[in-house]
PDB file of N, CA and C in Angstrom:
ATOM      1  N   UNK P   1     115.936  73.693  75.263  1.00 84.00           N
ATOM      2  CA  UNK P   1     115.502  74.925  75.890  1.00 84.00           C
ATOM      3  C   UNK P   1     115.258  74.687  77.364  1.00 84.00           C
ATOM      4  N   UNK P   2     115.600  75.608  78.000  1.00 89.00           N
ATOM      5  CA  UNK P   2     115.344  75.343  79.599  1.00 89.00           C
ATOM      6  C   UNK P   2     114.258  76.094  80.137  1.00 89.00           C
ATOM      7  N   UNK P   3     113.508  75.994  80.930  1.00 93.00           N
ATOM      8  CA  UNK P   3     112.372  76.852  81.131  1.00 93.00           C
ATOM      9  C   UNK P   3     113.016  77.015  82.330  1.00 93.00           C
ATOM     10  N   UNK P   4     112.609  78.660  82.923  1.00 94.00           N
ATOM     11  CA  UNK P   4     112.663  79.018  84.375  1.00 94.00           C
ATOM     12  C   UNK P   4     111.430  79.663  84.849  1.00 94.00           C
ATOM     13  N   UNK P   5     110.921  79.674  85.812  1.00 95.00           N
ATOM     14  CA  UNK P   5     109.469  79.794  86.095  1.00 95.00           C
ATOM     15  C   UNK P   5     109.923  80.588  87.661  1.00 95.00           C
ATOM     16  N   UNK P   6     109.628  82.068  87.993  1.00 94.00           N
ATOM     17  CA  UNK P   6     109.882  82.425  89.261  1.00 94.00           C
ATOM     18  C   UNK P   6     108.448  82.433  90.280  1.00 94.00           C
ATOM     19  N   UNK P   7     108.123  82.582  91.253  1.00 95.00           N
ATOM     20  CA  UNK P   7     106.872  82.486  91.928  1.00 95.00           C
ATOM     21  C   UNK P   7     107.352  83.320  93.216  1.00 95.00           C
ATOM     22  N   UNK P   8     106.397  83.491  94.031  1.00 97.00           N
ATOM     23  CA  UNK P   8     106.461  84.030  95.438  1.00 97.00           C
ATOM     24  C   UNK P   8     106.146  85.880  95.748  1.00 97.00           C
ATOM     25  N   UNK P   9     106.489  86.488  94.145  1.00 96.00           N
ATOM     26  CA  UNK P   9     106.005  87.867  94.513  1.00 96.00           C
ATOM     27  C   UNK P   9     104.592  88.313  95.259  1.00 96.00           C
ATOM     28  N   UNK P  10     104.266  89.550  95.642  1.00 97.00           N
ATOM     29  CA  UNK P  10     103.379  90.381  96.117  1.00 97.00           C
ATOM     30  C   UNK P  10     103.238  91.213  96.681  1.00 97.00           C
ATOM     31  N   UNK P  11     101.932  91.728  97.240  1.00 98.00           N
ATOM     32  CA  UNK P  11     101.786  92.716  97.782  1.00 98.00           C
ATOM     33  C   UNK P  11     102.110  92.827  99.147  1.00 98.00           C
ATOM     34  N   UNK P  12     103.109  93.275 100.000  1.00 98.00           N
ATOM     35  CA  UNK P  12     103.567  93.466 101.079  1.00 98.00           C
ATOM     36  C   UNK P  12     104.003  95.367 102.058  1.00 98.00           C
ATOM     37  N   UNK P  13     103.266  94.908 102.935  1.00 98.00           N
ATOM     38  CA  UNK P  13     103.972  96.105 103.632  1.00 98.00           C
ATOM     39  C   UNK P  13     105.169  96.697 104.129  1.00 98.00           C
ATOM     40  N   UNK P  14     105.396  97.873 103.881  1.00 98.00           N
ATOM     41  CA  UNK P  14     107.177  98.284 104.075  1.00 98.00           C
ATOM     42  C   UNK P  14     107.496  97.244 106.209  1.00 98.00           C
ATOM     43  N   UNK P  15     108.618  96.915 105.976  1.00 97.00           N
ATOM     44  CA  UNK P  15     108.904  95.885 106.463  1.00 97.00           C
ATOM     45  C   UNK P  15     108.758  94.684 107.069  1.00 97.00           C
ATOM     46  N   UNK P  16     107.773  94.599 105.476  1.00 98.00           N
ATOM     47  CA  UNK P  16     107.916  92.766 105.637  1.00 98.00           C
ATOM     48  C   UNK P  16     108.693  92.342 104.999  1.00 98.00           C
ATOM     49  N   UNK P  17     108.203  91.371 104.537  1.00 98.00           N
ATOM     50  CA  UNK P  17     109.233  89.808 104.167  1.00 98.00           C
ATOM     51  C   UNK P  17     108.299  88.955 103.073  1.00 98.00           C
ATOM     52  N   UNK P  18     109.077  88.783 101.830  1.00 98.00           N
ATOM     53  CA  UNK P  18     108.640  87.713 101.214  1.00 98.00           C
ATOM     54  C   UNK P  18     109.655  86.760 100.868  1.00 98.00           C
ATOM     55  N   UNK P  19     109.356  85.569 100.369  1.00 98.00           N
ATOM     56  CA  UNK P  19     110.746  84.664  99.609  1.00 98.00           C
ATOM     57  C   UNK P  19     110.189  84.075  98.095  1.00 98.00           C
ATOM     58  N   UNK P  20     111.008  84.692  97.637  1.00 98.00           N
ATOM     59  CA  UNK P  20     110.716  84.404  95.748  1.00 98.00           C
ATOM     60  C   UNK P  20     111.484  82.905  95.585  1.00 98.00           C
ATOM     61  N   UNK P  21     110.634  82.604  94.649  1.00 97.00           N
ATOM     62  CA  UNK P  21     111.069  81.551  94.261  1.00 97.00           C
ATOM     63  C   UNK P  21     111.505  81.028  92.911  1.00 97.00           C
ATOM     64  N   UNK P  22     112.583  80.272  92.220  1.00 96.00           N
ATOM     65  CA  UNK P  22     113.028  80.275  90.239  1.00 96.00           C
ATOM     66  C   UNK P  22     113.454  78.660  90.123  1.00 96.00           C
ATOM     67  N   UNK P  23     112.733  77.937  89.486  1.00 96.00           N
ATOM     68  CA  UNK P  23     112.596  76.499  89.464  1.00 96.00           C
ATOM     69  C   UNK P  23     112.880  76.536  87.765  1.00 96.00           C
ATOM     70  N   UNK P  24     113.744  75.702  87.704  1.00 95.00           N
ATOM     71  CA  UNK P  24     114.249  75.320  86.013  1.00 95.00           C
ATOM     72  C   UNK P  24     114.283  74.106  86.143  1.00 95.00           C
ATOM     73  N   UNK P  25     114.162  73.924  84.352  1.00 93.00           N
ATOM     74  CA  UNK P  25     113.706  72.436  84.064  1.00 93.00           C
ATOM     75  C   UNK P  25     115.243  71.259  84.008  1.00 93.00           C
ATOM     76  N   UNK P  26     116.429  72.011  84.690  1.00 91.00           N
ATOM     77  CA  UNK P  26     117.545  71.230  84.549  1.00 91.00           C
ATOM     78  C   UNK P  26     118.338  71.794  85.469  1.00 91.00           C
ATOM     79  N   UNK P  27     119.523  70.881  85.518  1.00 88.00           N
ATOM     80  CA  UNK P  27     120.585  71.424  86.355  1.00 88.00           C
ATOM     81  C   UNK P  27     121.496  72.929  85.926  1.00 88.00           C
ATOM     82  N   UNK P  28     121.631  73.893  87.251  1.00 87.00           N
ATOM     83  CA  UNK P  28     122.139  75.040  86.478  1.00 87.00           C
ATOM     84  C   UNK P  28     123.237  75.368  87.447  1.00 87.00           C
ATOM     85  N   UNK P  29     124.293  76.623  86.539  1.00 89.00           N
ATOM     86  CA  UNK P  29     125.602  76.631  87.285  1.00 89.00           C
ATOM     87  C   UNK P  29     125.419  77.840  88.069  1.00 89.00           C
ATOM     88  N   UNK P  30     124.878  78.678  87.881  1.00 94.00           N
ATOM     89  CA  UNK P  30     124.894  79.916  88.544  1.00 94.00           C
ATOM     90  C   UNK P  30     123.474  80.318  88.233  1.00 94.00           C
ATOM     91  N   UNK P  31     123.171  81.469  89.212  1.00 97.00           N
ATOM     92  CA  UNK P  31     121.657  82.301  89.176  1.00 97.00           C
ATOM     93  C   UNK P  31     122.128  83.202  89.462  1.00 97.00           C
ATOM     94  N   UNK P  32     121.346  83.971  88.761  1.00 97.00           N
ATOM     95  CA  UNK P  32     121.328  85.730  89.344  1.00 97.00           C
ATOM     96  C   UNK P  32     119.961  85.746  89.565  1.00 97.00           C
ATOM     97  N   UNK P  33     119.760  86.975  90.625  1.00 98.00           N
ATOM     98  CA  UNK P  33     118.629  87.704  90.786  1.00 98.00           C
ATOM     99  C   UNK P  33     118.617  89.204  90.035  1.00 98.00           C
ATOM    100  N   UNK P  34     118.027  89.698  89.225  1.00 98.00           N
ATOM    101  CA  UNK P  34     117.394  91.105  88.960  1.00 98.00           C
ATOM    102  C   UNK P  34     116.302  91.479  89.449  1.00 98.00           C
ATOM    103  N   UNK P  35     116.463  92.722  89.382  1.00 98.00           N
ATOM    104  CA  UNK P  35     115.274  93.787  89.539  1.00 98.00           C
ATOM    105  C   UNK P  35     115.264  94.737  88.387  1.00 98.00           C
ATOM    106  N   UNK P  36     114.032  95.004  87.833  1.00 98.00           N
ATOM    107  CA  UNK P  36     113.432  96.540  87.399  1.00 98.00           C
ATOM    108  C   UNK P  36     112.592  97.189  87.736  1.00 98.00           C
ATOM    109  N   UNK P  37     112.433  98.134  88.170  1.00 97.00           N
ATOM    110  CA  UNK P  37     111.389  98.593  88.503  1.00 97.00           C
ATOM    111  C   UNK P  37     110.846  99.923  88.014  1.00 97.00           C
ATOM    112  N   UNK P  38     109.919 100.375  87.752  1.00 93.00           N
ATOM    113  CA  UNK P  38     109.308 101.144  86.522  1.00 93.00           C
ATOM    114  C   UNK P  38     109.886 102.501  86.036  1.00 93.00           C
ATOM    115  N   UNK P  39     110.059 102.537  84.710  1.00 95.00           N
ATOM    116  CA  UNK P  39     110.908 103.625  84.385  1.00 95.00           C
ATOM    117  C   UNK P  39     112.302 103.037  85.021  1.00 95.00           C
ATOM    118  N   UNK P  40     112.952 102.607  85.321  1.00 97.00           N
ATOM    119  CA  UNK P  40     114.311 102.509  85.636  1.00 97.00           C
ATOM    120  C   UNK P  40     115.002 101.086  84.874  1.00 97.00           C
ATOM    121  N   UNK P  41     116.080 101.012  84.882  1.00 97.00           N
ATOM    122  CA  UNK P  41     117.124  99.831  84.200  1.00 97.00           C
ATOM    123  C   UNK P  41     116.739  98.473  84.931  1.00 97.00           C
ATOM    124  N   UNK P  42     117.284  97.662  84.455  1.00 98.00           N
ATOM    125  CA  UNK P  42     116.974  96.133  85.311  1.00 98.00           C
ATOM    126  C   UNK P  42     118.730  96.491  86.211  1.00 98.00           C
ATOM    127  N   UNK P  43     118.596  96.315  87.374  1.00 98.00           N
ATOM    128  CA  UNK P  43     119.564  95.707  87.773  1.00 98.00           C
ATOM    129  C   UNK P  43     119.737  94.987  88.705  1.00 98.00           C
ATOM    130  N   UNK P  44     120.917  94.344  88.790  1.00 98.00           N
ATOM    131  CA  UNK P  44     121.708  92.876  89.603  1.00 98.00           C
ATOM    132  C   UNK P  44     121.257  93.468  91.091  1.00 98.00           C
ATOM    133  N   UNK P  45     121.132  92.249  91.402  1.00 98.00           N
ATOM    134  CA  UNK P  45     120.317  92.241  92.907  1.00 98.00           C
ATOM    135  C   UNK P  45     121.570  91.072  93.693  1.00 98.00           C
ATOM    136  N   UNK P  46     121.659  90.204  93.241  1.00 98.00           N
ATOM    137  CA  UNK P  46     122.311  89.075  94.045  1.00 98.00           C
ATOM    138  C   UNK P  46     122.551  87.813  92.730  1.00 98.00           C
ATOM    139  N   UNK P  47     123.658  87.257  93.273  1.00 97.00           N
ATOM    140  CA  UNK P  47     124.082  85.932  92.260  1.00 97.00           C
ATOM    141  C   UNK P  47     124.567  84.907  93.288  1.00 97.00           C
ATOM    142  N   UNK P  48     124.490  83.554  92.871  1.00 97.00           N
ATOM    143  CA  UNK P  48     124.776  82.561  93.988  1.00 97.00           C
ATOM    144  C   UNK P  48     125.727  81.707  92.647  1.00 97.00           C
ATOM    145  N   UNK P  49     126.899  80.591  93.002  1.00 93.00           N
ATOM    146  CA  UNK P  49     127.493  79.453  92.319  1.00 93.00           C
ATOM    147  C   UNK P  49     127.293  78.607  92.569  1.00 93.00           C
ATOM    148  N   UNK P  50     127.427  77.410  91.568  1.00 89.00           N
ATOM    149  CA  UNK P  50     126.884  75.702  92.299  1.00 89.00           C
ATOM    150  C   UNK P  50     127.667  75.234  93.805  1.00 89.00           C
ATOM    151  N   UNK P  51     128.897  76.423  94.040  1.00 90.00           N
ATOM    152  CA  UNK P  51     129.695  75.981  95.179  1.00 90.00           C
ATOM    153  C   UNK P  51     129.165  77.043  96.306  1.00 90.00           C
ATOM    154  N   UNK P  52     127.776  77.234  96.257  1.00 92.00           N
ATOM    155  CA  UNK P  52     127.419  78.612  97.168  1.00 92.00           C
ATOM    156  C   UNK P  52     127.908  79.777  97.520  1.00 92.00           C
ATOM    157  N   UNK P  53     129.437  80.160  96.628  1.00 96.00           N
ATOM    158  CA  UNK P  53     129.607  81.389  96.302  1.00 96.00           C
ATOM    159  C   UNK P  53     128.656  82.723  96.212  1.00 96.00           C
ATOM    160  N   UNK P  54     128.093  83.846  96.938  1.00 97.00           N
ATOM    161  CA  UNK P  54     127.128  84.862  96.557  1.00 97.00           C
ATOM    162  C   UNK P  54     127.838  85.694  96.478  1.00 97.00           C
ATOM    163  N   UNK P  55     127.032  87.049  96.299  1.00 97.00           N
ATOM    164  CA  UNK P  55     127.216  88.054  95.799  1.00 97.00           C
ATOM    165  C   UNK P  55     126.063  89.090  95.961  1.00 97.00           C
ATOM    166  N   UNK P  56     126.230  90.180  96.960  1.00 98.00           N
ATOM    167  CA  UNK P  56     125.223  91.103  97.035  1.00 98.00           C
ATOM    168  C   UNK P  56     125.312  92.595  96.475  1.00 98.00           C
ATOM    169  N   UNK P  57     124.122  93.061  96.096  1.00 97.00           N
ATOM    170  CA  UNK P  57     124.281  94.313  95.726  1.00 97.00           C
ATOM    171  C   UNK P  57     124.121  95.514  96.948  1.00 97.00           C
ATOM    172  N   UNK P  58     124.916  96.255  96.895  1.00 96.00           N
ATOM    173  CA  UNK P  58     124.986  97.359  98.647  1.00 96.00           C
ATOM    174  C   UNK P  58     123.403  97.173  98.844  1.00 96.00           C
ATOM    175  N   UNK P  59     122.872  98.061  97.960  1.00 94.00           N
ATOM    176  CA  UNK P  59     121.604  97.918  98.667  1.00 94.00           C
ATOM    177  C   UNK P  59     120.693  96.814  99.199  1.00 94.00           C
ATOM    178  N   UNK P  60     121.090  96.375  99.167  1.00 91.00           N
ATOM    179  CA  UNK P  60     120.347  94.878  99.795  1.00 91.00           C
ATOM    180  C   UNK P  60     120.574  94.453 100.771  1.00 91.00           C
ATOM    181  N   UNK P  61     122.526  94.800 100.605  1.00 89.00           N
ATOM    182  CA  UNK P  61     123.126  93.298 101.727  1.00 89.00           C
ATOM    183  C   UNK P  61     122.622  93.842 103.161  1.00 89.00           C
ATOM    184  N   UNK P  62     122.453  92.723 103.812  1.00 93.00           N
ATOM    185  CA  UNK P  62     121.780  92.441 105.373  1.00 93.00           C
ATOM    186  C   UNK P  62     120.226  92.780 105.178  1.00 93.00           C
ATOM    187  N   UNK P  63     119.683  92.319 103.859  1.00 97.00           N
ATOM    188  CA  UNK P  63     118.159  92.336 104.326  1.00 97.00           C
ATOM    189  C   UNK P  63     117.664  91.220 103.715  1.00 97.00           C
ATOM    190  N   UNK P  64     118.196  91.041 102.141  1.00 98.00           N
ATOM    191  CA  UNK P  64     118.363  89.580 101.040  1.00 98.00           C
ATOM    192  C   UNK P  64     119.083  88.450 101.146  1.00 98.00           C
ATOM    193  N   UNK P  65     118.628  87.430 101.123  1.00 98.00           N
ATOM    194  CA  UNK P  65     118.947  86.188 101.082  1.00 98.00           C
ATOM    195  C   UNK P  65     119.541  85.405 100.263  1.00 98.00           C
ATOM    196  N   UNK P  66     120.064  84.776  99.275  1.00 98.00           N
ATOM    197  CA  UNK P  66     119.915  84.161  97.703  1.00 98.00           C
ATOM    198  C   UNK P  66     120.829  82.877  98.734  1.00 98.00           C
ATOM    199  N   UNK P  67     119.511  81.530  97.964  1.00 97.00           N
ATOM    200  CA  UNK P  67     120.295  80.389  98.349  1.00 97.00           C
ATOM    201  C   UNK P  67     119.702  80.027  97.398  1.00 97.00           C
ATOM    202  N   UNK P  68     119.942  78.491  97.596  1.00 96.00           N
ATOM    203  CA  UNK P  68     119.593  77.709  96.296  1.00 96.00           C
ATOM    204  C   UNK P  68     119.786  76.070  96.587  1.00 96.00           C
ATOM    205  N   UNK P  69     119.104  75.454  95.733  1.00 94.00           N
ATOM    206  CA  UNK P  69     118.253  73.776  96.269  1.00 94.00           C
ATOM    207  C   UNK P  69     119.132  73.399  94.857  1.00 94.00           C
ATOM    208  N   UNK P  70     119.917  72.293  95.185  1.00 90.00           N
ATOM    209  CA  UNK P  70     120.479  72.180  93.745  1.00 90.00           C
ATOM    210  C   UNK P  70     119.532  70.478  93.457  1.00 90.00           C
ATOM    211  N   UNK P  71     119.350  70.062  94.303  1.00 92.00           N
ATOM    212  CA  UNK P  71     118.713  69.160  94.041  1.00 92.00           C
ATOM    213  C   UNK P  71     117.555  68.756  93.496  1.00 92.00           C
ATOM    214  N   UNK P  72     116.828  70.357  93.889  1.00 93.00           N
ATOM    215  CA  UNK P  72     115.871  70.827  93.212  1.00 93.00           C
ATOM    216  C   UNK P  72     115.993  71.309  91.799  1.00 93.00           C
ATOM    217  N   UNK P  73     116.833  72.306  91.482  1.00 94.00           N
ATOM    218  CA  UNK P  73     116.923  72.957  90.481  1.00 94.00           C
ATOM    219  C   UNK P  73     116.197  74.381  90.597  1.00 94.00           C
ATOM    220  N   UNK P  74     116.215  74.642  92.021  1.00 96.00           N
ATOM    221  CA  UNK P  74     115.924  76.187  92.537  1.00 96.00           C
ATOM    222  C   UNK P  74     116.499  76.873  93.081  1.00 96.00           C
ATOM    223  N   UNK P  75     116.292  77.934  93.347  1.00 97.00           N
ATOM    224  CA  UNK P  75     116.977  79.144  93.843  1.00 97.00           C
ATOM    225  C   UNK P  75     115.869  79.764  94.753  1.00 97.00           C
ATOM    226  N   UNK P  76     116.660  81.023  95.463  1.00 98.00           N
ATOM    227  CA  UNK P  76     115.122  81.728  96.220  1.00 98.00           C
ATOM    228  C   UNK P  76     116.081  82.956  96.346  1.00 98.00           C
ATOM    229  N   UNK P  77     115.194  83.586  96.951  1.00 98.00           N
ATOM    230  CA  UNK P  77     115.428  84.977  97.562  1.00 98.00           C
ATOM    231  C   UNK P  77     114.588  85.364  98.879  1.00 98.00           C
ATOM    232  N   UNK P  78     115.057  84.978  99.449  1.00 98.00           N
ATOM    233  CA  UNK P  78     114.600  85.846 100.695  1.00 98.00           C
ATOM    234  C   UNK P  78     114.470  87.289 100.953  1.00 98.00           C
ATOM    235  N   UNK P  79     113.413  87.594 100.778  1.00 97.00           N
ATOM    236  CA  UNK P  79     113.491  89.006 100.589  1.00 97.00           C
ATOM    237  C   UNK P  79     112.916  90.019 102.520  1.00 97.00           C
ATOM    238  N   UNK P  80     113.773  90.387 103.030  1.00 98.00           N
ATOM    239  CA  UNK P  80     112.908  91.112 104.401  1.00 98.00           C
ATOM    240  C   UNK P  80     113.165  92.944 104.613  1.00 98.00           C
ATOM    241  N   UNK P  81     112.624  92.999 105.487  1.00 97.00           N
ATOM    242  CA  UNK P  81     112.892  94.884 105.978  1.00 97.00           C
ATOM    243  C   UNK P  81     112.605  95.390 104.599  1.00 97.00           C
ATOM    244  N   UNK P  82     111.399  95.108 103.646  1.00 97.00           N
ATOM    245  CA  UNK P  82     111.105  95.393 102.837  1.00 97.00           C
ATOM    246  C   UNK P  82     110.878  96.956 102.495  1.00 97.00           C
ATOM    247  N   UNK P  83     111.498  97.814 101.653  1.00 96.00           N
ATOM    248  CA  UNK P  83     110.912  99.420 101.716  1.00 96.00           C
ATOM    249  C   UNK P  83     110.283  99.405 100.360  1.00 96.00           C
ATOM    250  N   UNK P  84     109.634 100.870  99.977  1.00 96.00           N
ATOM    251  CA  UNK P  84     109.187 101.210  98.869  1.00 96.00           C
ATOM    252  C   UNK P  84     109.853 101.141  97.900  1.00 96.00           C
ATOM    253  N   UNK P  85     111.020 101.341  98.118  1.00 96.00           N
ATOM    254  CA  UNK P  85     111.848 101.601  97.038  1.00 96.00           C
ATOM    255  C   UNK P  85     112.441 100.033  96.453  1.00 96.00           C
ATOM    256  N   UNK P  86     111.747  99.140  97.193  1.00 97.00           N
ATOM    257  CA  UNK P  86     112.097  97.488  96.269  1.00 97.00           C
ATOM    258  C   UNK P  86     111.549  97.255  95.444  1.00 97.00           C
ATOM    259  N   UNK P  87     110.423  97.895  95.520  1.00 98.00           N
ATOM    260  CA  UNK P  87     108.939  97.506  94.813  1.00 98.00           C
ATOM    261  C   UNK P  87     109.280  97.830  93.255  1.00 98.00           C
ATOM    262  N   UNK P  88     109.214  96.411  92.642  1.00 98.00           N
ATOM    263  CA  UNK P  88     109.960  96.030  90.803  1.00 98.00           C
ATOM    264  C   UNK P  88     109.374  95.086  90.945  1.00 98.00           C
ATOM    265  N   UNK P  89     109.955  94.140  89.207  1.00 98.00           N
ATOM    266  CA  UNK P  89     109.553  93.162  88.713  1.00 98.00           C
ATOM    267  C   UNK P  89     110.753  92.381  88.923  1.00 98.00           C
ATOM    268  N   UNK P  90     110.684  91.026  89.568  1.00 98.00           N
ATOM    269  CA  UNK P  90     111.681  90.861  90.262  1.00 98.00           C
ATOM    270  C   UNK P  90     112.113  89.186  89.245  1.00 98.00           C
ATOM    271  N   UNK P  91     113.389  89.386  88.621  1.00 97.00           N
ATOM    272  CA  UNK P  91     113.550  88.208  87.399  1.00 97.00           C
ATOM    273  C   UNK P  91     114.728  87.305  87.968  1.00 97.00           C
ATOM    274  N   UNK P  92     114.518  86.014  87.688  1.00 96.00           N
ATOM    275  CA  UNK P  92     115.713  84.681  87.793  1.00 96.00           C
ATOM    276  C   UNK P  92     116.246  84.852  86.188  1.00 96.00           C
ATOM    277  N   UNK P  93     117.594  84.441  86.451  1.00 97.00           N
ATOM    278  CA  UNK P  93     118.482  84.862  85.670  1.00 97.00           C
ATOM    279  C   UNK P  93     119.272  83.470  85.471  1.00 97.00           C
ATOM    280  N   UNK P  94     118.860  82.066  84.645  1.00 95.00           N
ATOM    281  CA  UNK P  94     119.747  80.787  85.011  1.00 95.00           C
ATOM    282  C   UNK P  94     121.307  80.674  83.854  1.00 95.00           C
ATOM    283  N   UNK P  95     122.121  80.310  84.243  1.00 93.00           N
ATOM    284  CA  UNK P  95     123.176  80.239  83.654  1.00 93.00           C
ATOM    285  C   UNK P  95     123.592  79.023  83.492  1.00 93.00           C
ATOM    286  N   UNK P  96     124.127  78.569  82.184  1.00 92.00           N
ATOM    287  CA  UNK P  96     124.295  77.179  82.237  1.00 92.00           C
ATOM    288  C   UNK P  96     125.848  77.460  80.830  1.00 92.00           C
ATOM    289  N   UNK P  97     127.083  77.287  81.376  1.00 89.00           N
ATOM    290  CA  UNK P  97     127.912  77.884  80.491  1.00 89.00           C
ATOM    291  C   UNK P  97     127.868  78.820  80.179  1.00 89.00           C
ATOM    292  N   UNK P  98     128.000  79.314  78.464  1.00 91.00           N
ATOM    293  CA  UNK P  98     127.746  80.757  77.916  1.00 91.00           C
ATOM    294  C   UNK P  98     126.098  80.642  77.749  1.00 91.00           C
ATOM    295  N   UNK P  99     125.200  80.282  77.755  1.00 94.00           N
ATOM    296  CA  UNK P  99     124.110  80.123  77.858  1.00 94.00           C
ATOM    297  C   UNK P  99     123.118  80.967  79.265  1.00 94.00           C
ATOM    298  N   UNK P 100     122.430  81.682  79.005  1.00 95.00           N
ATOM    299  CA  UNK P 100     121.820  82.539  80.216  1.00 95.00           C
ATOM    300  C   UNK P 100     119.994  82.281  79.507  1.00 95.00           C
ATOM    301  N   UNK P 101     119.451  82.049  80.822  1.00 95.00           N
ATOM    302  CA  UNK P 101     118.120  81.955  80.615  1.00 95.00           C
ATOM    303  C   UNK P 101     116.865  82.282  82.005  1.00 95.00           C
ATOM    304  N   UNK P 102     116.403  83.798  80.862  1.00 96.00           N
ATOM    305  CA  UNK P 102     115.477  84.536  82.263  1.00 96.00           C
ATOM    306  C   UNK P 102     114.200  84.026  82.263  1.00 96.00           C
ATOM    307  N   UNK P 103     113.837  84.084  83.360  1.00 94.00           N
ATOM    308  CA  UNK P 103     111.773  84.169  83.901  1.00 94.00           C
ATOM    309  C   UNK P 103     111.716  85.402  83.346  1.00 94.00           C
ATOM    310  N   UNK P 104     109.818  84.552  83.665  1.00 95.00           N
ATOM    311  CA  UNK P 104     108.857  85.873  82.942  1.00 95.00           C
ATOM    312  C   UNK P 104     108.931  87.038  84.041  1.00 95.00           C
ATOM    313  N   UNK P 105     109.264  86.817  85.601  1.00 96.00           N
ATOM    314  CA  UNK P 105     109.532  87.892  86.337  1.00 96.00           C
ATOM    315  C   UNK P 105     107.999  87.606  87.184  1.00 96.00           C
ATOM    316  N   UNK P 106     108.363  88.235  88.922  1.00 97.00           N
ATOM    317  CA  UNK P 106     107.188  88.055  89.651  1.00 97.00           C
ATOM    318  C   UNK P 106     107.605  89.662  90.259  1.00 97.00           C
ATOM    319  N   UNK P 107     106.030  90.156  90.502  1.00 98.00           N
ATOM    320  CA  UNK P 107     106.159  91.286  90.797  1.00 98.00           C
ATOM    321  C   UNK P 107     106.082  91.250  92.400  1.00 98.00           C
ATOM    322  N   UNK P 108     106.983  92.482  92.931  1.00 98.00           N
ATOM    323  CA  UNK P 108     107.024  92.855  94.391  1.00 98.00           C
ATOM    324  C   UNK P 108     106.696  94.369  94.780  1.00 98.00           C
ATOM    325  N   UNK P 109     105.858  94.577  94.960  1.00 98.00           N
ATOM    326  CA  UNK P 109     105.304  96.119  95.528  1.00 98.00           C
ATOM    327  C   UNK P 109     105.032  96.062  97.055  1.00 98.00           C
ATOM    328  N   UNK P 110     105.827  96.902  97.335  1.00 98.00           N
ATOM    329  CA  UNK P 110     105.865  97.151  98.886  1.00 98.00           C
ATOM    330  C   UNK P 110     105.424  98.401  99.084  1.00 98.00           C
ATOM    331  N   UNK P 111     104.278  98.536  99.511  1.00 97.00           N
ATOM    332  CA  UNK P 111     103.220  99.724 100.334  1.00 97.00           C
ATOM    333  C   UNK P 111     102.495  99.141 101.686  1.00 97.00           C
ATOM    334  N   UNK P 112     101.935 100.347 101.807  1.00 95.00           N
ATOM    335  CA  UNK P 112     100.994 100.477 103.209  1.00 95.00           C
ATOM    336  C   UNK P 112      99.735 100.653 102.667  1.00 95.00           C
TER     337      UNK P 112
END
């Protein structure tokens, strides 16, 4: 079993900046980032490959980050120009083959 553990959410004002963080207990091939946020679907935010391949979702691109520490066995998200409308439960998504394994999710609410 692989554990993934995300960290870095909170409470932030519309345009700031936080950077999330998804640390697993092994080497992994790909990450995704999700979002849900209340009453609404989870969806794809950003994905990175062990060859730094990404992938952004419109709404994001030029404000989100997704890199990743392979040496570590982390990922991040840079999250900036933060609005209301980010504000979800924000989940690491680790992939290892056909094998996918999510965090418990860190929350991001962006108000004033």
């Amino acid at each position: 079993q692989v554990q993934v553990v995300e960290s870095g959410g909170g409470l932030v004002q519309p345009g700031g900046s936080l950077r999330l963080s998804c640390a697993a207990s092994r080497s992994i091939f790909s990450w995704d980032w999700y979002r849900q946020a209340p009453g609404k679907q989870r969806e794809l935010v950003a994905w990175i490959t062990t060859d730094g391949r990404t992938y952004y979702a419109d709404f994001v691109k030029g404000r989100f980050t997704i890199s990743r520490d392979n040496a570590e066995n982390t990922v991040y998200l840079q999250v900036n120009s933060l609005k209301s409308e980010d504000t979800a439960v924000y989940y690491c998504k680790a992939r290892i083959g056909a094998q996918m394994y999510w965090g418990q999710g860190t929350q991001v609410t962006v108000s004033s």
